[in-house]
Amino acid sequence: MNNIIESSLLTLQKSKDLLLKLSNEELSDASVSPYYSSIGSHLRHIYDFYYCSLEFNNEGKIDLTSRKRDLTVENCCNSASNYLNKIIESLQAVEGKLTDSIIVIDDLGCGKIEIDYTYSALLAQANSHTIHHYAIIGYILDRLNITFEDSNFGYNPTTPKKERVLVKN
């Protein structure tokens, strides 16, 4: 299996593990300031990015501005798990396309533009994007006093790890 797909599957497995731990109430809790977003809204956003990355429009382009945005994913662990499983199945089927050149449509702040990519570059972006959102989810988990045992959750593999020093009084 290609390293980009393998890395994405490994990263997405973390949210699969997280969904097994959460209740629907914890998934949808949007009480944490300053943004009042929920774990579910971040997971839905991650999954929408992947889903969109795996779907070509009728012009053969991938339009990142045209995402699914199924809001039930934000409130129901089963819906989120089902959506994730579909993404994982689709991701496993694209290995032969990784070197293909593609056109990606996105809005970087000045309106929609078309960008030349390879499929592998888009999947690498999706993986990094996921890790970034895991870091935000990590803050939400902390504020909601939910423990999730994964010391690498939300950390890019290239991030230096800070040694924890326990101070005894």
JSON list of C-alpha atoms in Angstrom, two decimals:
[
{"chain": "A", "resi": 1, "resn": "MET", "atom": "CA", "xyz": [0.00, 0.00, 0.00]},
{"chain": "A", "resi": 2, "resn": "ASN", "atom": "CA", "xyz": [1.22, 3.50, -0.82]},
{"chain": "A", "resi": 3, "resn": "ASN", "atom": "CA", "xyz": [2.60, 5.56, 2.09]},
{"chain": "A", "resi": 4, "resn": "ILE", "atom": "CA", "xyz": [0.19, 8.45, 1.51]},
{"chain": "A", "resi": 5, "resn": "ILE", "atom": "CA", "xyz": [-2.84, 6.19, 1.71]},
{"chain": "A", "resi": 6, "resn": "GLU", "atom": "CA", "xyz": [-1.35, 4.26, 4.63]},
{"chain": "A", "resi": 7, "resn": "SER", "atom": "CA", "xyz": [-0.67, 7.54, 6.49]},
{"chain": "A", "resi": 8, "resn": "SER", "atom": "CA", "xyz": [-4.19, 8.78, 5.85]},
{"chain": "A", "resi": 9, "resn": "LEU", "atom": "CA", "xyz": [-5.70, 5.51, 7.06]},
{"chain": "A", "resi": 10, "resn": "LEU", "atom": "CA", "xyz": [-3.54, 5.63, 10.19]},
{"chain": "A", "resi": 11, "resn": "THR", "atom": "CA", "xyz": [-4.59, 9.23, 10.86]},
{"chain": "A", "resi": 12, "resn": "LEU", "atom": "CA", "xyz": [-8.28, 8.50, 10.24]},
{"chain": "A", "resi": 13, "resn": "GLN", "atom": "CA", "xyz": [-8.10, 5.47, 12.56]},
{"chain": "A", "resi": 14, "resn": "LYS", "atom": "CA", "xyz": [-7.61, 7.95, 15.42]},
{"chain": "A", "resi": 15, "resn": "SER", "atom": "CA", "xyz": [-11.05, 9.45, 14.83]},
{"chain": "A", "resi": 16, "resn": "LYS", "atom": "CA", "xyz": [-12.52, 5.95, 14.55]},
{"chain": "A", "resi": 17, "resn": "ASP", "atom": "CA", "xyz": [-11.08, 5.21, 18.00]},
{"chain": "A", "resi": 18, "resn": "LEU", "atom": "CA", "xyz": [-12.35, 8.54, 19.33]},
{"chain": "A", "resi": 19, "resn": "LEU", "atom": "CA", "xyz": [-15.89, 7.89, 18.07]},
{"chain": "A", "resi": 20, "resn": "LEU", "atom": "CA", "xyz": [-15.94, 4.60, 19.97]},
{"chain": "A", "resi": 21, "resn": "LYS", "atom": "CA", "xyz": [-15.22, 6.51, 23.18]},
{"chain": "A", "resi": 22, "resn": "LEU", "atom": "CA", "xyz": [-17.69, 9.40, 22.80]},
{"chain": "A", "resi": 23, "resn": "SER", "atom": "CA", "xyz": [-21.40, 9.65, 23.47]},
{"chain": "A", "resi": 24, "resn": "ASN", "atom": "CA", "xyz": [-23.61, 11.59, 21.06]},
{"chain": "A", "resi": 25, "resn": "GLU", "atom": "CA", "xyz": [-23.84, 14.33, 23.70]},
{"chain": "A", "resi": 26, "resn": "GLU", "atom": "CA", "xyz": [-20.05, 14.65, 23.96]},
{"chain": "A", "resi": 27, "resn": "LEU", "atom": "CA", "xyz": [-19.71, 14.59, 20.17]},
{"chain": "A", "resi": 28, "resn": "SER", "atom": "CA", "xyz": [-22.15, 17.49, 19.74]},
{"chain": "A", "resi": 29, "resn": "ASP", "atom": "CA", "xyz": [-21.20, 19.57, 22.82]},
{"chain": "A", "resi": 30, "resn": "ALA", "atom": "CA", "xyz": [-20.43, 23.07, 21.52]},
{"chain": "A", "resi": 31, "resn": "SER", "atom": "CA", "xyz": [-19.96, 24.75, 24.91]},
{"chain": "A", "resi": 32, "resn": "VAL", "atom": "CA", "xyz": [-16.20, 25.41, 24.69]},
{"chain": "A", "resi": 33, "resn": "SER", "atom": "CA", "xyz": [-15.16, 29.00, 24.08]},
{"chain": "A", "resi": 34, "resn": "PRO", "atom": "CA", "xyz": [-14.00, 30.95, 22.20]},
{"chain": "A", "resi": 35, "resn": "TYR", "atom": "CA", "xyz": [-15.39, 29.32, 19.03]},
{"chain": "A", "resi": 36, "resn": "TYR", "atom": "CA", "xyz": [-18.16, 27.12, 20.44]},
{"chain": "A", "resi": 37, "resn": "SER", "atom": "CA", "xyz": [-17.50, 24.37, 17.93]},
{"chain": "A", "resi": 38, "resn": "SER", "atom": "CA", "xyz": [-18.01, 20.72, 18.75]},
{"chain": "A", "resi": 39, "resn": "ILE", "atom": "CA", "xyz": [-15.86, 17.65, 18.26]},
{"chain": "A", "resi": 40, "resn": "GLY", "atom": "CA", "xyz": [-18.52, 16.51, 15.80]},
{"chain": "A", "resi": 41, "resn": "SER", "atom": "CA", "xyz": [-18.30, 19.69, 13.73]},
{"chain": "A", "resi": 42, "resn": "HIS", "atom": "CA", "xyz": [-14.54, 19.22, 13.35]},
{"chain": "A", "resi": 43, "resn": "LEU", "atom": "CA", "xyz": [-14.88, 15.54, 12.47]},
{"chain": "A", "resi": 44, "resn": "ARG", "atom": "CA", "xyz": [-17.59, 16.35, 9.93]},
{"chain": "A", "resi": 45, "resn": "HIS", "atom": "CA", "xyz": [-15.32, 19.00, 8.41]},
{"chain": "A", "resi": 46, "resn": "ILE", "atom": "CA", "xyz": [-12.43, 16.52, 8.17]},
{"chain": "A", "resi": 47, "resn": "TYR", "atom": "CA", "xyz": [-14.63, 13.86, 6.59]},
{"chain": "A", "resi": 48, "resn": "ASP", "atom": "CA", "xyz": [-16.17, 16.36, 4.16]},
{"chain": "A", "resi": 49, "resn": "PHE", "atom": "CA", "xyz": [-12.69, 17.36, 3.00]},
{"chain": "A", "resi": 50, "resn": "TYR", "atom": "CA", "xyz": [-11.73, 13.73, 2.37]},
{"chain": "A", "resi": 51, "resn": "TYR", "atom": "CA", "xyz": [-15.07, 12.88, 0.77]},
{"chain": "A", "resi": 52, "resn": "CYS", "atom": "CA", "xyz": [-14.79, 15.86, -1.54]},
{"chain": "A", "resi": 53, "resn": "SER", "atom": "CA", "xyz": [-11.19, 14.92, -2.36]},
{"chain": "A", "resi": 54, "resn": "LEU", "atom": "CA", "xyz": [-12.37, 11.51, -3.48]},
{"chain": "A", "resi": 55, "resn": "GLU", "atom": "CA", "xyz": [-15.15, 12.84, -5.77]},
{"chain": "A", "resi": 56, "resn": "PHE", "atom": "CA", "xyz": [-14.65, 14.44, -9.17]},
{"chain": "A", "resi": 57, "resn": "ASN", "atom": "CA", "xyz": [-17.30, 16.87, -10.46]},
{"chain": "A", "resi": 58, "resn": "ASN", "atom": "CA", "xyz": [-18.88, 16.56, -13.93]},
{"chain": "A", "resi": 59, "resn": "GLU", "atom": "CA", "xyz": [-15.88, 18.43, -15.42]},
{"chain": "A", "resi": 60, "resn": "GLY", "atom": "CA", "xyz": [-13.41, 15.96, -13.95]},
{"chain": "A", "resi": 61, "resn": "LYS", "atom": "CA", "xyz": [-12.20, 18.43, -11.33]},
{"chain": "A", "resi": 62, "resn": "ILE", "atom": "CA", "xyz": [-12.25, 18.27, -7.55]},
{"chain": "A", "resi": 63, "resn": "ASP", "atom": "CA", "xyz": [-14.10, 21.23, -6.07]},
{"chain": "A", "resi": 64, "resn": "LEU", "atom": "CA", "xyz": [-13.16, 21.68, -2.42]},
{"chain": "A", "resi": 65, "resn": "THR", "atom": "CA", "xyz": [-15.77, 24.45, -2.08]},
{"chain": "A", "resi": 66, "resn": "SER", "atom": "CA", "xyz": [-18.57, 22.00, -2.82]},
{"chain": "A", "resi": 67, "resn": "ARG", "atom": "CA", "xyz": [-18.61, 19.79, 0.25]},
{"chain": "A", "resi": 68, "resn": "LYS", "atom": "CA", "xyz": [-21.29, 17.41, 1.51]},
{"chain": "A", "resi": 69, "resn": "ARG", "atom": "CA", "xyz": [-21.84, 18.98, 4.99]},
{"chain": "A", "resi": 70, "resn": "ASP", "atom": "CA", "xyz": [-24.08, 16.27, 6.45]},
{"chain": "A", "resi": 71, "resn": "LEU", "atom": "CA", "xyz": [-24.93, 17.80, 9.82]},
{"chain": "A", "resi": 72, "resn": "THR", "atom": "CA", "xyz": [-26.13, 14.47, 11.30]},
{"chain": "A", "resi": 73, "resn": "VAL", "atom": "CA", "xyz": [-22.44, 13.52, 11.44]},
{"chain": "A", "resi": 74, "resn": "GLU", "atom": "CA", "xyz": [-21.92, 16.27, 14.03]},
{"chain": "A", "resi": 75, "resn": "ASN", "atom": "CA", "xyz": [-24.53, 14.84, 16.40]},
{"chain": "A", "resi": 76, "resn": "CYS", "atom": "CA", "xyz": [-24.50, 11.08, 16.00]},
{"chain": "A", "resi": 77, "resn": "CYS", "atom": "CA", "xyz": [-21.48, 8.82, 16.51]},
{"chain": "A", "resi": 78, "resn": "ASN", "atom": "CA", "xyz": [-23.04, 6.11, 14.31]},
{"chain": "A", "resi": 79, "resn": "SER", "atom": "CA", "xyz": [-23.57, 8.56, 11.43]},
{"chain": "A", "resi": 80, "resn": "ALA", "atom": "CA", "xyz": [-20.01, 9.80, 11.81]},
{"chain": "A", "resi": 81, "resn": "SER", "atom": "CA", "xyz": [-18.66, 6.22, 11.85]},
{"chain": "A", "resi": 82, "resn": "ASN", "atom": "CA", "xyz": [-20.66, 5.26, 8.77]},
{"chain": "A", "resi": 83, "resn": "TYR", "atom": "CA", "xyz": [-19.43, 8.34, 6.89]},
{"chain": "A", "resi": 84, "resn": "LEU", "atom": "CA", "xyz": [-15.85, 7.58, 7.93]},
{"chain": "A", "resi": 85, "resn": "ASN", "atom": "CA", "xyz": [-16.15, 3.96, 6.77]},
{"chain": "A", "resi": 86, "resn": "LYS", "atom": "CA", "xyz": [-17.30, 5.11, 3.30]},
{"chain": "A", "resi": 87, "resn": "ILE", "atom": "CA", "xyz": [-14.30, 7.44, 3.10]},
{"chain": "A", "resi": 88, "resn": "ILE", "atom": "CA", "xyz": [-11.91, 4.67, 4.14]},
{"chain": "A", "resi": 89, "resn": "GLU", "atom": "CA", "xyz": [-13.33, 2.33, 1.48]},
{"chain": "A", "resi": 90, "resn": "SER", "atom": "CA", "xyz": [-12.98, 5.02, -1.19]},
{"chain": "A", "resi": 91, "resn": "LEU", "atom": "CA", "xyz": [-9.48, 5.92, -0.04]},
{"chain": "A", "resi": 92, "resn": "GLN", "atom": "CA", "xyz": [-8.33, 2.32, -0.37]},
{"chain": "A", "resi": 93, "resn": "ALA", "atom": "CA", "xyz": [-9.55, 2.31, -3.98]},
{"chain": "A", "resi": 94, "resn": "VAL", "atom": "CA", "xyz": [-7.52, 5.29, -5.29]},
{"chain": "A", "resi": 95, "resn": "GLU", "atom": "CA", "xyz": [-4.00, 3.89, -5.10]},
{"chain": "A", "resi": 96, "resn": "GLY", "atom": "CA", "xyz": [-3.66, 3.71, -8.89]},
{"chain": "A", "resi": 97, "resn": "LYS", "atom": "CA", "xyz": [-4.52, 7.41, -9.27]},
{"chain": "A", "resi": 98, "resn": "LEU", "atom": "CA", "xyz": [-1.90, 8.90, -6.94]},
{"chain": "A", "resi": 99, "resn": "THR", "atom": "CA", "xyz": [0.46, 10.15, -9.66]},
{"chain": "A", "resi": 100, "resn": "ASP", "atom": "CA", "xyz": [-2.39, 11.58, -11.78]},
{"chain": "A", "resi": 101, "resn": "SER", "atom": "CA", "xyz": [-2.44, 15.31, -12.40]},
{"chain": "A", "resi": 102, "resn": "ILE", "atom": "CA", "xyz": [-5.72, 16.87, -11.32]},
{"chain": "A", "resi": 103, "resn": "ILE", "atom": "CA", "xyz": [-7.35, 20.28, -11.12]},
{"chain": "A", "resi": 104, "resn": "VAL", "atom": "CA", "xyz": [-8.53, 21.32, -7.66]},
{"chain": "A", "resi": 105, "resn": "ILE", "atom": "CA", "xyz": [-10.96, 24.20, -7.20]},
{"chain": "A", "resi": 106, "resn": "ASP", "atom": "CA", "xyz": [-10.63, 26.08, -3.93]},
{"chain": "A", "resi": 107, "resn": "ASP", "atom": "CA", "xyz": [-11.24, 29.49, -2.42]},
{"chain": "A", "resi": 108, "resn": "LEU", "atom": "CA", "xyz": [-8.15, 30.76, -0.61]},
{"chain": "A", "resi": 109, "resn": "GLY", "atom": "CA", "xyz": [-9.79, 34.06, 0.30]},
{"chain": "A", "resi": 110, "resn": "CYS", "atom": "CA", "xyz": [-10.12, 35.85, -3.02]},
{"chain": "A", "resi": 111, "resn": "GLY", "atom": "CA", "xyz": [-12.74, 33.71, -4.75]},
{"chain": "A", "resi": 112, "resn": "LYS", "atom": "CA", "xyz": [-12.60, 30.32, -6.42]},
{"chain": "A", "resi": 113, "resn": "ILE", "atom": "CA", "xyz": [-9.44, 29.43, -8.29]},
{"chain": "A", "resi": 114, "resn": "GLU", "atom": "CA", "xyz": [-8.21, 26.34, -10.11]},
{"chain": "A", "resi": 115, "resn": "ILE", "atom": "CA", "xyz": [-4.96, 24.82, -8.88]},
{"chain": "A", "resi": 116, "resn": "ASP", "atom": "CA", "xyz": [-2.79, 22.16, -10.51]},
{"chain": "A", "resi": 117, "resn": "TYR", "atom": "CA", "xyz": [-2.19, 19.22, -8.15]},
{"chain": "A", "resi": 118, "resn": "THR", "atom": "CA", "xyz": [-1.30, 15.60, -8.18]},
{"chain": "A", "resi": 119, "resn": "TYR", "atom": "CA", "xyz": [-3.75, 13.31, -6.45]},
{"chain": "A", "resi": 120, "resn": "SER", "atom": "CA", "xyz": [-1.10, 12.37, -3.90]},
{"chain": "A", "resi": 121, "resn": "ALA", "atom": "CA", "xyz": [-0.52, 16.06, -3.06]},
{"chain": "A", "resi": 122, "resn": "LEU", "atom": "CA", "xyz": [-4.24, 16.51, -2.38]},
{"chain": "A", "resi": 123, "resn": "LEU", "atom": "CA", "xyz": [-4.31, 13.47, -0.09]},
{"chain": "A", "resi": 124, "resn": "ALA", "atom": "CA", "xyz": [-1.20, 14.73, 1.73]},
{"chain": "A", "resi": 125, "resn": "GLN", "atom": "CA", "xyz": [-3.00, 18.04, 2.25]},
{"chain": "A", "resi": 126, "resn": "ALA", "atom": "CA", "xyz": [-6.07, 16.18, 3.57]},
{"chain": "A", "resi": 127, "resn": "ASN", "atom": "CA", "xyz": [-3.90, 14.27, 6.05]},
{"chain": "A", "resi": 128, "resn": "SER", "atom": "CA", "xyz": [-2.19, 17.42, 7.36]},
{"chain": "A", "resi": 129, "resn": "HIS", "atom": "CA", "xyz": [-5.55, 19.18, 7.53]},
{"chain": "A", "resi": 130, "resn": "THR", "atom": "CA", "xyz": [-6.90, 16.30, 9.62]},
{"chain": "A", "resi": 131, "resn": "ILE", "atom": "CA", "xyz": [-4.01, 16.45, 12.09]},
{"chain": "A", "resi": 132, "resn": "HIS", "atom": "CA", "xyz": [-4.56, 20.21, 12.45]},
{"chain": "A", "resi": 133, "resn": "HIS", "atom": "CA", "xyz": [-8.21, 19.65, 13.34]},
{"chain": "A", "resi": 134, "resn": "TYR", "atom": "CA", "xyz": [-7.27, 16.87, 15.75]},
{"chain": "A", "resi": 135, "resn": "ALA", "atom": "CA", "xyz": [-5.22, 19.47, 17.65]},
{"chain": "A", "resi": 136, "resn": "ILE", "atom": "CA", "xyz": [-8.34, 21.64, 17.95]},
{"chain": "A", "resi": 137, "resn": "ILE", "atom": "CA", "xyz": [-10.36, 18.60, 19.01]},
{"chain": "A", "resi": 138, "resn": "GLY", "atom": "CA", "xyz": [-7.68, 17.95, 21.62]},
{"chain": "A", "resi": 139, "resn": "TYR", "atom": "CA", "xyz": [-8.36, 21.37, 23.16]},
{"chain": "A", "resi": 140, "resn": "ILE", "atom": "CA", "xyz": [-12.09, 20.66, 23.19]},
{"chain": "A", "resi": 141, "resn": "LEU", "atom": "CA", "xyz": [-11.54, 17.25, 24.79]},
{"chain": "A", "resi": 142, "resn": "ASP", "atom": "CA", "xyz": [-9.42, 18.89, 27.49]},
{"chain": "A", "resi": 143, "resn": "ARG", "atom": "CA", "xyz": [-12.04, 21.56, 28.27]},
{"chain": "A", "resi": 144, "resn": "LEU", "atom": "CA", "xyz": [-14.77, 18.91, 28.42]},
{"chain": "A", "resi": 145, "resn": "ASN", "atom": "CA", "xyz": [-12.60, 16.77, 30.74]},
{"chain": "A", "resi": 146, "resn": "ILE", "atom": "CA", "xyz": [-12.68, 13.85, 28.32]},
{"chain": "A", "resi": 147, "resn": "THR", "atom": "CA", "xyz": [-9.56, 11.69, 28.35]},
{"chain": "A", "resi": 148, "resn": "PHE", "atom": "CA", "xyz": [-8.42, 10.23, 25.05]},
{"chain": "A", "resi": 149, "resn": "GLU", "atom": "CA", "xyz": [-5.34, 8.04, 25.38]},
{"chain": "A", "resi": 150, "resn": "ASP", "atom": "CA", "xyz": [-3.28, 8.85, 22.28]},
{"chain": "A", "resi": 151, "resn": "SER", "atom": "CA", "xyz": [-0.10, 10.79, 22.92]},
{"chain": "A", "resi": 152, "resn": "ASN", "atom": "CA", "xyz": [0.24, 11.62, 19.20]},
{"chain": "A", "resi": 153, "resn": "PHE", "atom": "CA", "xyz": [-3.33, 12.90, 18.69]},
{"chain": "A", "resi": 154, "resn": "GLY", "atom": "CA", "xyz": [-3.16, 16.33, 17.07]},
{"chain": "A", "resi": 155, "resn": "TYR", "atom": "CA", "xyz": [0.60, 16.28, 16.58]},
{"chain": "A", "resi": 156, "resn": "ASN", "atom": "CA", "xyz": [2.20, 16.32, 13.16]},
{"chain": "A", "resi": 157, "resn": "PRO", "atom": "CA", "xyz": [4.83, 13.56, 13.01]},
{"chain": "A", "resi": 158, "resn": "THR", "atom": "CA", "xyz": [7.53, 16.21, 12.44]},
{"chain": "A", "resi": 159, "resn": "THR", "atom": "CA", "xyz": [6.63, 18.19, 15.58]},
{"chain": "A", "resi": 160, "resn": "PRO", "atom": "CA", "xyz": [9.37, 17.94, 18.21]},
{"chain": "A", "resi": 161, "resn": "LYS", "atom": "CA", "xyz": [8.02, 16.40, 21.39]},
{"chain": "A", "resi": 162, "resn": "LYS", "atom": "CA", "xyz": [8.54, 18.41, 24.52]},
{"chain": "A", "resi": 163, "resn": "GLU", "atom": "CA", "xyz": [9.71, 16.39, 27.49]},
{"chain": "A", "resi": 164, "resn": "ARG", "atom": "CA", "xyz": [7.33, 16.55, 30.42]},
{"chain": "A", "resi": 165, "resn": "VAL", "atom": "CA", "xyz": [9.04, 17.25, 33.69]},
{"chain": "A", "resi": 166, "resn": "LEU", "atom": "CA", "xyz": [7.18, 16.38, 36.88]},
{"chain": "A", "resi": 167, "resn": "VAL", "atom": "CA", "xyz": [7.89, 18.76, 39.71]},
{"chain": "A", "resi": 168, "resn": "LYS", "atom": "CA", "xyz": [7.61, 17.30, 43.19]},
{"chain": "A", "resi": 169, "resn": "ASN", "atom": "CA", "xyz": [6.96, 19.58, 46.14]}
]
